[in-house]
mmCIF file of C-alpha atoms and ligand atoms in Angstrom:
data_model
loop_
_atom_site.group_PDB
_atom_site.id
_atom_site.type_symbol
_atom_site.label_atom_id
_atom_site.label_comp_id
_atom_site.label_asym_id
_atom_site.label_seq_id
_atom_site.Cartn_x
_atom_site.Cartn_y
_atom_site.Cartn_z
ATOM 1 C CA MET Z 1 0.000 0.000 0.000
ATOM 2 C CA LYS Z 2 1.227 3.492 -0.844
ATOM 3 C CA LYS Z 3 2.201 5.458 2.262
ATOM 4 C CA ILE Z 4 1.415 9.130 2.535
ATOM 5 C CA ASP Z 5 4.023 10.211 5.039
ATOM 6 C CA LEU Z 6 3.093 13.449 6.778
ATOM 7 C CA ARG Z 7 5.187 12.840 9.894
ATOM 8 C CA SER Z 8 7.850 15.365 8.981
ATOM 9 C CA ASP Z 9 9.576 17.115 6.087
ATOM 10 C CA THR Z 10 12.699 15.234 7.219
ATOM 11 C CA VAL Z 11 11.433 12.182 5.275
ATOM 12 C CA THR Z 12 12.075 13.840 1.895
ATOM 13 C CA LEU Z 13 14.421 11.785 -0.272
ATOM 14 C CA PRO Z 14 17.207 13.391 -2.298
ATOM 15 C CA THR Z 15 16.292 14.298 -5.890
ATOM 16 C CA ARG Z 16 17.847 12.537 -8.878
ATOM 17 C CA ALA Z 17 19.940 15.673 -9.545
ATOM 18 C CA MET Z 18 21.205 15.523 -5.948
ATOM 19 C CA ARG Z 19 22.239 11.888 -6.287
ATOM 20 C CA GLU Z 20 24.105 12.681 -9.497
ATOM 21 C CA ALA Z 21 25.835 15.681 -7.933
ATOM 22 C CA MET Z 22 26.786 13.513 -4.939
ATOM 23 C CA ALA Z 23 28.263 10.820 -7.167
ATOM 24 C CA ASN Z 24 30.300 13.361 -9.128
ATOM 25 C CA ALA Z 25 31.306 15.656 -6.265
ATOM 26 C CA GLU Z 26 34.861 16.896 -6.121
ATOM 27 C CA VAL Z 27 36.065 16.129 -2.585
ATOM 28 C CA GLY Z 28 38.981 16.527 -0.184
ATOM 29 C CA ASP Z 29 39.607 16.391 3.562
ATOM 30 C CA ASP Z 30 37.294 18.976 5.092
ATOM 31 C CA VAL Z 31 38.992 18.880 8.516
ATOM 32 C CA PHE Z 32 41.993 20.345 6.661
ATOM 33 C CA GLY Z 33 39.581 22.772 4.955
ATOM 34 C CA GLU Z 34 40.348 21.080 1.644
ATOM 35 C CA ASP Z 35 36.999 19.894 0.414
ATOM 36 C CA PRO Z 36 36.116 22.213 -2.476
ATOM 37 C CA THR Z 37 32.442 21.248 -2.500
ATOM 38 C CA VAL Z 38 32.027 21.885 1.236
ATOM 39 C CA ASN Z 39 33.822 25.195 0.782
ATOM 40 C CA ARG Z 40 31.435 26.130 -2.025
ATOM 41 C CA LEU Z 41 28.406 25.241 0.085
ATOM 42 C CA GLU Z 42 29.722 27.264 3.026
ATOM 43 C CA THR Z 43 30.352 30.306 0.825
ATOM 44 C CA LEU Z 44 26.858 30.022 -0.657
ATOM 45 C CA ALA Z 45 25.186 29.695 2.757
ATOM 46 C CA ALA Z 46 27.089 32.723 4.080
ATOM 47 C CA GLU Z 47 26.041 34.787 1.051
ATOM 48 C CA MET Z 48 22.403 33.744 1.307
ATOM 49 C CA THR Z 49 22.175 34.616 5.001
ATOM 50 C CA GLY Z 50 24.248 37.796 4.706
ATOM 51 C CA LYS Z 51 26.841 36.544 7.204
ATOM 52 C CA GLU Z 52 30.640 36.478 6.881
ATOM 53 C CA LYS Z 53 31.146 32.741 7.135
ATOM 54 C CA ALA Z 54 29.282 29.430 7.379
ATOM 55 C CA LEU Z 55 29.988 25.924 8.622
ATOM 56 C CA PHE Z 56 28.533 22.628 7.366
ATOM 57 C CA VAL Z 57 27.446 20.350 10.214
ATOM 58 C CA ALA Z 58 25.703 17.004 10.566
ATOM 59 C CA SER Z 59 22.283 18.061 11.856
ATOM 60 C CA GLY Z 60 20.075 20.846 13.153
ATOM 61 C CA THR Z 61 20.605 19.653 16.708
ATOM 62 C CA MET Z 62 24.370 19.818 16.276
ATOM 63 C CA ALA Z 63 24.088 23.249 14.615
ATOM 64 C CA ASN Z 64 22.150 24.616 17.578
ATOM 65 C CA LEU Z 65 24.468 23.102 20.182
ATOM 66 C CA ILE Z 66 27.582 24.339 18.373
ATOM 67 C CA SER Z 67 26.065 27.833 18.162
ATOM 68 C CA GLN Z 68 25.176 27.917 21.847
ATOM 69 C CA MET Z 69 28.596 26.614 22.886
ATOM 70 C CA SER Z 70 30.375 29.094 20.615
ATOM 71 C CA HIS Z 71 28.518 32.001 22.221
ATOM 72 C CA CYS Z 72 28.383 30.914 25.863
ATOM 73 C CA THR Z 73 30.801 29.633 28.459
ATOM 74 C CA ARG Z 74 29.737 27.220 31.198
ATOM 75 C CA GLY Z 75 27.339 28.828 33.646
ATOM 76 C CA ASP Z 76 26.105 31.471 31.210
ATOM 77 C CA GLU Z 77 22.370 31.840 30.801
ATOM 78 C CA MET Z 78 20.364 31.632 27.603
ATOM 79 C CA ILE Z 79 16.822 33.005 27.265
ATOM 80 C CA LEU Z 80 14.577 30.910 25.030
ATOM 81 C CA GLY Z 81 10.987 29.854 24.459
ATOM 82 C CA ASP Z 82 9.398 27.064 26.471
ATOM 83 C CA GLN Z 83 8.135 25.551 23.193
ATOM 84 C CA SER Z 84 11.440 25.824 21.373
ATOM 85 C CA HIS Z 85 13.012 22.836 19.690
ATOM 86 C CA ILE Z 86 16.232 23.423 21.628
ATOM 87 C CA HIS Z 87 14.366 23.244 24.928
ATOM 88 C CA ILE Z 88 12.040 20.348 24.147
ATOM 89 C CA TYR Z 89 13.681 18.091 21.586
ATOM 90 C CA GLU Z 90 17.446 18.349 21.955
ATOM 91 C CA GLN Z 91 17.897 16.228 25.063
ATOM 92 C CA GLY Z 92 18.867 19.230 27.171
ATOM 93 C CA GLY Z 93 22.244 19.170 25.406
ATOM 94 C CA SER Z 94 22.678 22.864 26.273
ATOM 95 C CA ALA Z 95 23.006 21.889 29.941
ATOM 96 C CA ALA Z 96 24.303 18.345 29.612
ATOM 97 C CA ILE Z 97 27.110 19.155 27.199
ATOM 98 C CA GLY Z 98 27.400 22.947 27.085
ATOM 99 C CA GLY Z 99 26.890 23.733 30.801
ATOM 100 C CA ILE Z 100 24.467 26.466 29.697
ATOM 101 C CA HIS Z 101 21.627 27.485 31.988
ATOM 102 C CA SER Z 102 18.208 27.893 30.334
ATOM 103 C CA ARG Z 103 15.784 30.638 31.258
ATOM 104 C CA THR Z 104 12.532 29.742 29.502
ATOM 105 C CA LEU Z 105 9.759 32.206 28.726
ATOM 106 C CA ALA Z 106 6.328 31.230 27.392
ATOM 107 C CA ASN Z 107 6.199 31.275 23.620
ATOM 108 C CA GLN Z 108 3.261 33.233 22.303
ATOM 109 C CA LYS Z 109 0.900 31.484 19.884
ATOM 110 C CA ASN Z 110 2.757 32.958 16.896
ATOM 111 C CA GLY Z 111 6.127 31.646 18.083
ATOM 112 C CA THR Z 112 7.463 34.972 19.344
ATOM 113 C CA LEU Z 113 8.619 35.823 22.848
ATOM 114 C CA ASP Z 114 7.096 38.905 24.484
ATOM 115 C CA LEU Z 115 10.006 41.336 24.317
ATOM 116 C CA ASN Z 116 8.979 43.028 27.585
ATOM 117 C CA GLU Z 117 9.271 39.639 29.263
ATOM 118 C CA VAL Z 118 12.650 39.103 27.631
ATOM 119 C CA GLU Z 119 13.825 42.461 28.942
ATOM 120 C CA SER Z 120 12.623 41.638 32.461
ATOM 121 C CA ALA Z 121 14.403 38.287 32.347
ATOM 122 C CA ILE Z 122 17.809 39.806 31.614
ATOM 123 C CA ARG Z 123 19.909 39.600 34.778
ATOM 124 C CA GLY Z 124 21.674 42.473 36.421
ATOM 125 C CA ASP Z 125 25.282 42.193 37.557
ATOM 126 C CA ASN Z 126 24.921 40.305 40.834
ATOM 127 C CA ILE Z 127 27.119 37.620 42.380
ATOM 128 C CA HIS Z 128 24.060 35.370 42.836
ATOM 129 C CA PHE Z 129 23.047 35.300 39.198
ATOM 130 C CA PRO Z 130 24.272 33.496 36.114
ATOM 131 C CA ARG Z 131 25.272 35.917 33.357
ATOM 132 C CA SER Z 132 22.598 36.528 30.703
ATOM 133 C CA ARG Z 133 24.470 35.890 27.516
ATOM 134 C CA LEU Z 134 22.256 34.642 24.706
ATOM 135 C CA LEU Z 135 18.739 35.116 23.353
ATOM 136 C CA VAL Z 136 17.401 32.340 21.114
ATOM 137 C CA LEU Z 137 14.493 32.603 18.678
ATOM 138 C CA GLU Z 138 13.085 29.926 16.360
ATOM 139 C CA ASN Z 139 11.937 30.798 12.829
ATOM 140 C CA THR Z 140 9.675 29.228 11.628
ATOM 141 C CA HIS Z 141 8.515 28.112 15.030
ATOM 142 C CA ASN Z 142 7.881 24.387 14.796
ATOM 143 C CA ARG Z 143 5.565 23.816 17.799
ATOM 144 C CA CYS Z 144 3.773 27.140 17.310
ATOM 145 C CA ASN Z 145 2.092 25.996 14.074
ATOM 146 C CA GLY Z 146 5.224 26.532 12.008
ATOM 147 C CA SER Z 147 4.680 30.295 12.377
ATOM 148 C CA PRO Z 148 7.099 32.651 10.654
ATOM 149 C CA LEU Z 149 8.598 35.496 12.708
ATOM 150 C CA ASP Z 150 8.560 38.662 10.577
ATOM 151 C CA PRO Z 151 11.393 41.120 9.866
ATOM 152 C CA ASP Z 152 9.971 43.827 12.197
ATOM 153 C CA TYR Z 153 9.841 41.455 15.137
ATOM 154 C CA MET Z 154 13.311 40.112 14.372
ATOM 155 C CA ALA Z 155 14.681 43.659 14.195
ATOM 156 C CA ALA Z 156 13.045 44.616 17.499
ATOM 157 C CA ALA Z 157 14.394 41.486 19.207
ATOM 158 C CA SER Z 158 17.836 42.137 17.821
ATOM 159 C CA ARG Z 159 17.799 45.781 19.032
ATOM 160 C CA LEU Z 160 16.769 44.644 22.487
ATOM 161 C CA ALA Z 161 19.539 42.037 22.575
ATOM 162 C CA LYS Z 162 22.165 44.572 21.459
ATOM 163 C CA ASN Z 163 21.007 47.194 23.981
ATOM 164 C CA HIS Z 164 21.535 44.695 26.775
ATOM 165 C CA GLY Z 165 24.761 43.147 25.495
ATOM 166 C CA LEU Z 166 23.094 39.814 24.634
ATOM 167 C CA LEU Z 167 23.970 37.732 21.596
ATOM 168 C CA LEU Z 168 21.137 36.505 19.375
ATOM 169 C CA HIS Z 169 20.937 33.024 17.860
ATOM 170 C CA VAL Z 170 18.172 31.976 15.488
ATOM 171 C CA ASP Z 171 17.224 28.337 15.146
ATOM 172 C CA GLY Z 172 16.191 28.741 11.537
ATOM 173 C CA ALA Z 173 15.819 25.050 10.744
ATOM 174 C CA ARG Z 174 13.002 26.181 8.390
ATOM 175 C CA ILE Z 175 14.083 29.806 7.773
ATOM 176 C CA PHE Z 176 13.499 29.403 4.031
ATOM 177 C CA ASN Z 177 9.876 28.472 4.731
ATOM 178 C CA ALA Z 178 9.588 31.698 6.725
ATOM 179 C CA ALA Z 179 11.126 33.757 3.913
ATOM 180 C CA ILE Z 180 8.887 32.211 1.256
ATOM 181 C CA CYS Z 181 5.777 32.669 3.385
ATOM 182 C CA LEU Z 182 6.578 36.304 4.170
ATOM 183 C CA LYS Z 183 7.765 36.967 0.595
ATOM 184 C CA THR Z 184 11.009 38.363 1.861
ATOM 185 C CA GLY Z 185 14.683 37.454 1.637
ATOM 186 C CA VAL Z 186 16.280 35.300 4.325
ATOM 187 C CA LYS Z 187 18.728 38.155 4.973
ATOM 188 C CA ASP Z 188 15.824 40.457 5.895
ATOM 189 C CA LEU Z 189 14.882 38.032 8.652
ATOM 190 C CA LEU Z 190 18.319 38.217 10.213
ATOM 191 C CA PRO Z 191 19.049 41.870 11.028
ATOM 192 C CA GLY Z 192 21.768 42.029 13.677
ATOM 193 C CA VAL Z 193 21.465 38.284 14.286
ATOM 194 C CA ASP Z 194 24.772 36.865 15.578
ATOM 195 C CA SER Z 195 24.190 33.321 14.393
ATOM 196 C CA ILE Z 196 21.678 31.352 12.384
ATOM 197 C CA SER Z 197 21.405 27.619 11.958
ATOM 198 C CA PHE Z 198 19.284 26.123 9.211
ATOM 199 C CA CYS Z 199 18.619 22.655 7.844
ATOM 200 C CA LEU Z 200 19.276 21.383 4.340
ATOM 201 C CA SER Z 201 17.613 18.072 5.126
ATOM 202 C CA LYS Z 202 14.018 19.146 5.773
ATOM 203 C CA GLY Z 203 11.852 20.807 3.122
ATOM 204 C CA LEU Z 204 14.946 21.482 1.019
ATOM 205 C CA SER Z 205 15.308 17.699 0.543
ATOM 206 C CA ALA Z 206 19.053 17.141 1.021
ATOM 207 C CA PRO Z 207 19.770 13.771 2.663
ATOM 208 C CA VAL Z 208 21.931 15.133 5.502
ATOM 209 C CA GLY Z 209 23.185 18.361 6.950
ATOM 210 C CA SER Z 210 22.681 21.794 8.412
ATOM 211 C CA MET Z 211 24.524 25.085 8.265
ATOM 212 C CA VAL Z 212 25.675 27.467 10.972
ATOM 213 C CA CYS Z 213 26.323 31.044 9.789
ATOM 214 C CA GLY Z 214 27.790 34.068 11.551
ATOM 215 C CA SER Z 215 30.878 36.266 11.805
ATOM 216 C CA SER Z 216 34.330 34.925 10.924
ATOM 217 C CA ASP Z 217 35.358 34.826 14.599
ATOM 218 C CA PHE Z 218 32.210 33.012 15.567
ATOM 219 C CA ILE Z 219 32.631 30.412 12.804
ATOM 220 C CA GLN Z 220 36.243 29.843 13.839
ATOM 221 C CA ARG Z 221 35.022 29.014 17.362
ATOM 222 C CA ALA Z 222 32.181 26.939 15.909
ATOM 223 C CA ARG Z 223 34.690 24.897 13.879
ATOM 224 C CA ARG Z 224 36.527 24.016 17.100
ATOM 225 C CA VAL Z 225 33.306 23.059 18.875
ATOM 226 C CA ARG Z 226 32.209 20.935 15.923
ATOM 227 C CA LYS Z 227 35.503 19.038 16.183
ATOM 228 C CA VAL Z 228 35.221 18.329 19.908
ATOM 229 C CA LEU Z 229 31.693 17.041 19.373
ATOM 230 C CA GLY Z 230 33.086 14.579 16.836
ATOM 231 C CA GLY Z 231 31.494 16.464 13.974
ATOM 232 C CA GLY Z 232 34.588 17.014 11.857
ATOM 233 C CA MET Z 233 33.782 15.159 8.642
ATOM 234 C CA ARG Z 234 36.309 14.237 5.989
ATOM 235 C CA GLN Z 235 35.175 13.907 2.336
ATOM 236 C CA ALA Z 236 31.917 15.601 3.246
ATOM 237 C CA GLY Z 237 31.647 17.134 -0.218
ATOM 238 C CA VAL Z 238 29.609 14.074 -1.142
ATOM 239 C CA LEU Z 239 26.918 15.441 1.186
ATOM 240 C CA ALA Z 240 27.584 19.114 0.529
ATOM 241 C CA ALA Z 241 26.933 18.572 -3.193
ATOM 242 C CA ALA Z 242 23.307 17.790 -2.372
ATOM 243 C CA GLY Z 243 23.234 20.773 -0.011
ATOM 244 C CA ILE Z 244 24.225 23.127 -2.830
ATOM 245 C CA LEU Z 245 21.280 21.916 -4.907
ATOM 246 C CA ALA Z 246 19.019 22.227 -1.861
ATOM 247 C CA LEU Z 247 19.874 25.939 -1.748
ATOM 248 C CA THR Z 248 19.865 26.632 -5.467
ATOM 249 C CA GLN Z 249 16.931 24.510 -6.661
ATOM 250 C CA MET Z 250 14.612 23.700 -3.801
ATOM 251 C CA VAL Z 251 13.752 26.969 -2.087
ATOM 252 C CA ASP Z 252 11.060 28.403 -4.367
ATOM 253 C CA ARG Z 253 9.002 25.211 -4.439
ATOM 254 C CA LEU Z 254 8.373 25.447 -0.653
ATOM 255 C CA GLU Z 255 5.404 27.640 -1.574
ATOM 256 C CA GLU Z 256 3.676 24.507 -2.858
ATOM 257 C CA ASP Z 257 4.125 22.773 0.524
ATOM 258 C CA HIS Z 258 2.533 25.763 2.241
ATOM 259 C CA GLU Z 259 -0.425 25.635 -0.115
ATOM 260 C CA HIS Z 260 -0.888 21.914 0.511
ATOM 261 C CA ALA Z 261 -0.735 22.450 4.272
ATOM 262 C CA ARG Z 262 -3.405 25.113 3.979
ATOM 263 C CA ILE Z 263 -5.692 22.849 1.909
ATOM 264 C CA PHE Z 264 -5.168 20.028 4.402
ATOM 265 C CA ALA Z 265 -5.958 22.333 7.337
ATOM 266 C CA GLU Z 266 -9.106 23.646 5.675
ATOM 267 C CA GLY Z 267 -10.156 20.071 4.915
ATOM 268 C CA ILE Z 268 -9.789 18.733 8.445
ATOM 269 C CA ALA Z 269 -11.419 21.856 9.905
ATOM 270 C CA GLU Z 270 -14.682 20.566 8.356
ATOM 271 C CA PHE Z 271 -14.580 17.342 10.384
ATOM 272 C CA ASN Z 272 -16.561 17.061 13.595
ATOM 273 C CA GLY Z 273 -14.244 16.498 16.563
ATOM 274 C CA ILE Z 274 -11.139 18.044 14.999
ATOM 275 C CA ILE Z 275 -10.113 21.387 16.400
ATOM 276 C CA ILE Z 276 -8.029 23.678 14.232
ATOM 277 C CA ASN Z 277 -8.063 27.227 12.939
ATOM 278 C CA PRO Z 278 -6.775 27.004 9.353
ATOM 279 C CA ASP Z 279 -5.678 30.663 9.550
ATOM 280 C CA ASP Z 280 -2.976 29.566 11.995
ATOM 281 C CA VAL Z 281 -1.382 27.472 9.259
ATOM 282 C CA ARG Z 282 1.006 29.664 7.287
ATOM 283 C CA THR Z 283 3.841 27.354 6.298
ATOM 284 C CA ASN Z 284 4.132 23.558 6.048
ATOM 285 C CA ILE Z 285 3.306 22.467 9.600
ATOM 286 C CA VAL Z 286 -0.252 21.638 10.663
ATOM 287 C CA PHE Z 287 -1.033 21.045 14.319
ATOM 288 C CA PHE Z 288 -4.537 20.032 15.312
ATOM 289 C CA ASP Z 289 -6.376 18.717 18.332
ATOM 290 C CA ILE Z 290 -8.700 15.813 18.426
ATOM 291 C CA ASP Z 291 -11.692 15.462 20.707
ATOM 292 C CA PRO Z 292 -11.287 11.939 22.152
ATOM 293 C CA ILE Z 293 -14.973 11.773 23.131
ATOM 294 C CA LYS Z 294 -16.251 12.521 19.636
ATOM 295 C CA ILE Z 295 -13.543 10.564 17.813
ATOM 296 C CA LEU Z 296 -10.827 8.390 19.402
ATOM 297 C CA SER Z 297 -7.753 8.855 21.528
ATOM 298 C CA ALA Z 298 -4.967 10.543 19.584
ATOM 299 C CA GLU Z 299 -2.973 7.326 19.831
ATOM 300 C CA ALA Z 300 -5.725 5.175 18.327
ATOM 301 C CA PHE Z 301 -6.363 7.822 15.667
ATOM 302 C CA VAL Z 302 -2.711 7.731 14.543
ATOM 303 C CA ARG Z 303 -2.776 3.914 14.482
ATOM 304 C CA GLN Z 304 -6.004 3.642 12.481
ATOM 305 C CA LEU Z 305 -4.836 6.284 10.044
ATOM 306 C CA GLU Z 306 -1.592 4.414 9.516
ATOM 307 C CA GLU Z 307 -3.605 1.298 8.662
ATOM 308 C CA LYS Z 308 -5.165 3.378 5.883
ATOM 309 C CA GLY Z 309 -1.729 4.382 4.594
ATOM 310 C CA VAL Z 310 -1.425 7.860 6.121
ATOM 311 C CA ARG Z 311 1.256 8.643 8.676
ATOM 312 C CA ILE Z 312 1.138 11.611 11.061
ATOM 313 C CA ILE Z 313 2.616 12.024 14.538
ATOM 314 C CA GLN Z 314 1.167 12.562 17.976
ATOM 315 C CA SER Z 315 2.681 15.535 19.760
ATOM 316 C CA GLY Z 316 0.576 15.808 22.901
ATOM 317 C CA LEU Z 317 -2.254 14.014 24.683
ATOM 318 C CA CYS Z 318 -4.829 15.143 22.119
ATOM 319 C CA ARG Z 319 -2.506 16.932 19.732
ATOM 320 C CA LEU Z 320 -1.354 15.753 16.336
ATOM 321 C CA ARG Z 321 0.990 17.063 13.682
ATOM 322 C CA ALA Z 322 1.078 16.713 9.907
ATOM 323 C CA VAL Z 323 3.834 18.244 7.790
ATOM 324 C CA THR Z 324 3.763 18.750 4.027
ATOM 325 C CA HIS Z 325 6.831 18.433 1.832
ATOM 326 C CA ARG Z 326 8.122 17.713 -1.665
ATOM 327 C CA MET Z 327 6.987 14.090 -1.682
ATOM 328 C CA ILE Z 328 3.364 15.014 -0.998
ATOM 329 C CA ASP Z 329 1.323 16.184 -3.955
ATOM 330 C CA ARG Z 330 -2.194 17.559 -4.194
ATOM 331 C CA SER Z 331 -3.751 14.107 -4.719
ATOM 332 C CA ASP Z 332 -1.982 12.833 -1.558
ATOM 333 C CA ILE Z 333 -3.669 15.615 0.391
ATOM 334 C CA ASP Z 334 -7.066 14.569 -0.979
ATOM 335 C CA GLU Z 335 -6.338 10.915 -0.147
ATOM 336 C CA ALA Z 336 -5.201 11.838 3.358
ATOM 337 C CA LEU Z 337 -8.426 13.802 3.916
ATOM 338 C CA THR Z 338 -10.509 10.865 2.692
ATOM 339 C CA ALA Z 339 -8.626 8.507 5.033
ATOM 340 C CA ILE Z 340 -9.139 10.836 8.011
ATOM 341 C CA LYS Z 341 -12.858 11.072 7.221
ATOM 342 C CA LYS Z 342 -13.084 7.264 7.137
ATOM 343 C CA VAL Z 343 -11.330 6.934 10.521
ATOM 344 C CA ILE Z 344 -13.651 9.512 12.065
ATOM 345 C CA GLU Z 345 -16.764 7.879 10.650
ATOM 346 C CA SER Z 346 -15.777 4.290 11.455
HETATM 347 N N1 TLP R 401 12.669 18.773 14.071
HETATM 348 C C1 TLP R 401 12.122 17.453 13.830
HETATM 349 C C2 TLP R 401 11.938 16.700 15.143
HETATM 350 O O1 TLP R 401 13.080 16.745 15.903
HETATM 351 C C3 TLP R 401 10.812 17.210 15.977
HETATM 352 C C4 TLP R 401 10.809 17.580 13.102
HETATM 353 O O2 TLP R 401 10.350 16.548 12.591
HETATM 354 O O3 TLP R 401 10.243 18.688 13.031
HETATM 355 N N2 TLP R 401 15.223 22.965 15.030
HETATM 356 C C5 TLP R 401 13.953 22.791 14.653
HETATM 357 C C6 TLP R 401 13.010 23.947 14.690
HETATM 358 C C7 TLP R 401 13.510 21.534 14.222
HETATM 359 O O4 TLP R 401 12.243 21.372 13.868
HETATM 360 C C8 TLP R 401 14.424 20.462 14.184
HETATM 361 C C9 TLP R 401 13.991 19.078 13.761
HETATM 362 C C10 TLP R 401 15.750 20.700 14.585
HETATM 363 C C11 TLP R 401 16.119 21.966 15.012
HETATM 364 C C12 TLP R 401 16.788 19.602 14.659
HETATM 365 O O5 TLP R 401 17.163 19.132 13.423
HETATM 366 P P1 TLP R 401 17.818 17.662 13.260
HETATM 367 O O6 TLP R 401 16.679 16.702 13.262
HETATM 368 O O7 TLP R 401 18.540 17.774 11.955
HETATM 369 O O8 TLP R 401 18.755 17.465 14.390
#
């Protein structure tokens, strides 16, 4: 049976062009800085984000940890959202590996942090306190309906950080989705941002890899941290070749994923017992709640849907997530809606 896999955009397979580029990639030892394809990818990523330098790393989780550890020393404090990927899904690596103390603030529904709350959370110089060092934002915000954070908000957050001597890191795993949704350039979303990490392996369809971008000094520190984490790769140009195509060929088509997510959200909003406001869906991530009395438990719902060939994930007691991506076309959305209707009516 054909599977319609809406669990994540991480399931996208590399394109034929990517596989060919990987097979033909010119490579060298990247720990010596001698892999020409990695170097090309890093130059491209730096240009696209408007930063001085970039670093190719194994994953989004590693990109975030490297960024935090390159900005903070042990005992420093980082302010971040309570719904952020770093806080929820990265095993507490900030503390466990980086020795970084987290100060969480409630994310607002649109993924932002209230900047007045951020300002109040910044510590004064006091022997009892950790030093406030880093502010972290996520764009798009995964758990907040994949919401994009707009250039005005990013600029205001960056001004606040600067005024208080904080550094600003953006977990931009899906920053290209944000840029496409807001019809703006990625650079416009990063005013005064000290570091940005983004993923090549999600909607952009590369098989592996993420980028960290920032100033030359920052990237030099990041290169050291990557090495101590065991992330120094050798002939990584084989992977970087796909990353280059991710950035040059796969960005504009993200619009299609957003449209499919919107159609899916509007479709499920019609079903009795499913709670969603389709207007909340602006990129490729659809969160919805299920009423277990009218339908089933979220767990049983996921299981029964899988039996009908549609895969989504549970992300809370009654909360579910579906993500659109390159391998989902319009007819898959219609089939997924039909399958959901059948599960509800059975
Ligand atoms: N997110 C994955 C899961 O880990 C939840 C997904 O399916 O959405 N930042 C953000 C905002 C992310 O959504 C993710 C991955 C990461 C970082 C980590 O990237 P990887 O999986 O490459 O370590």
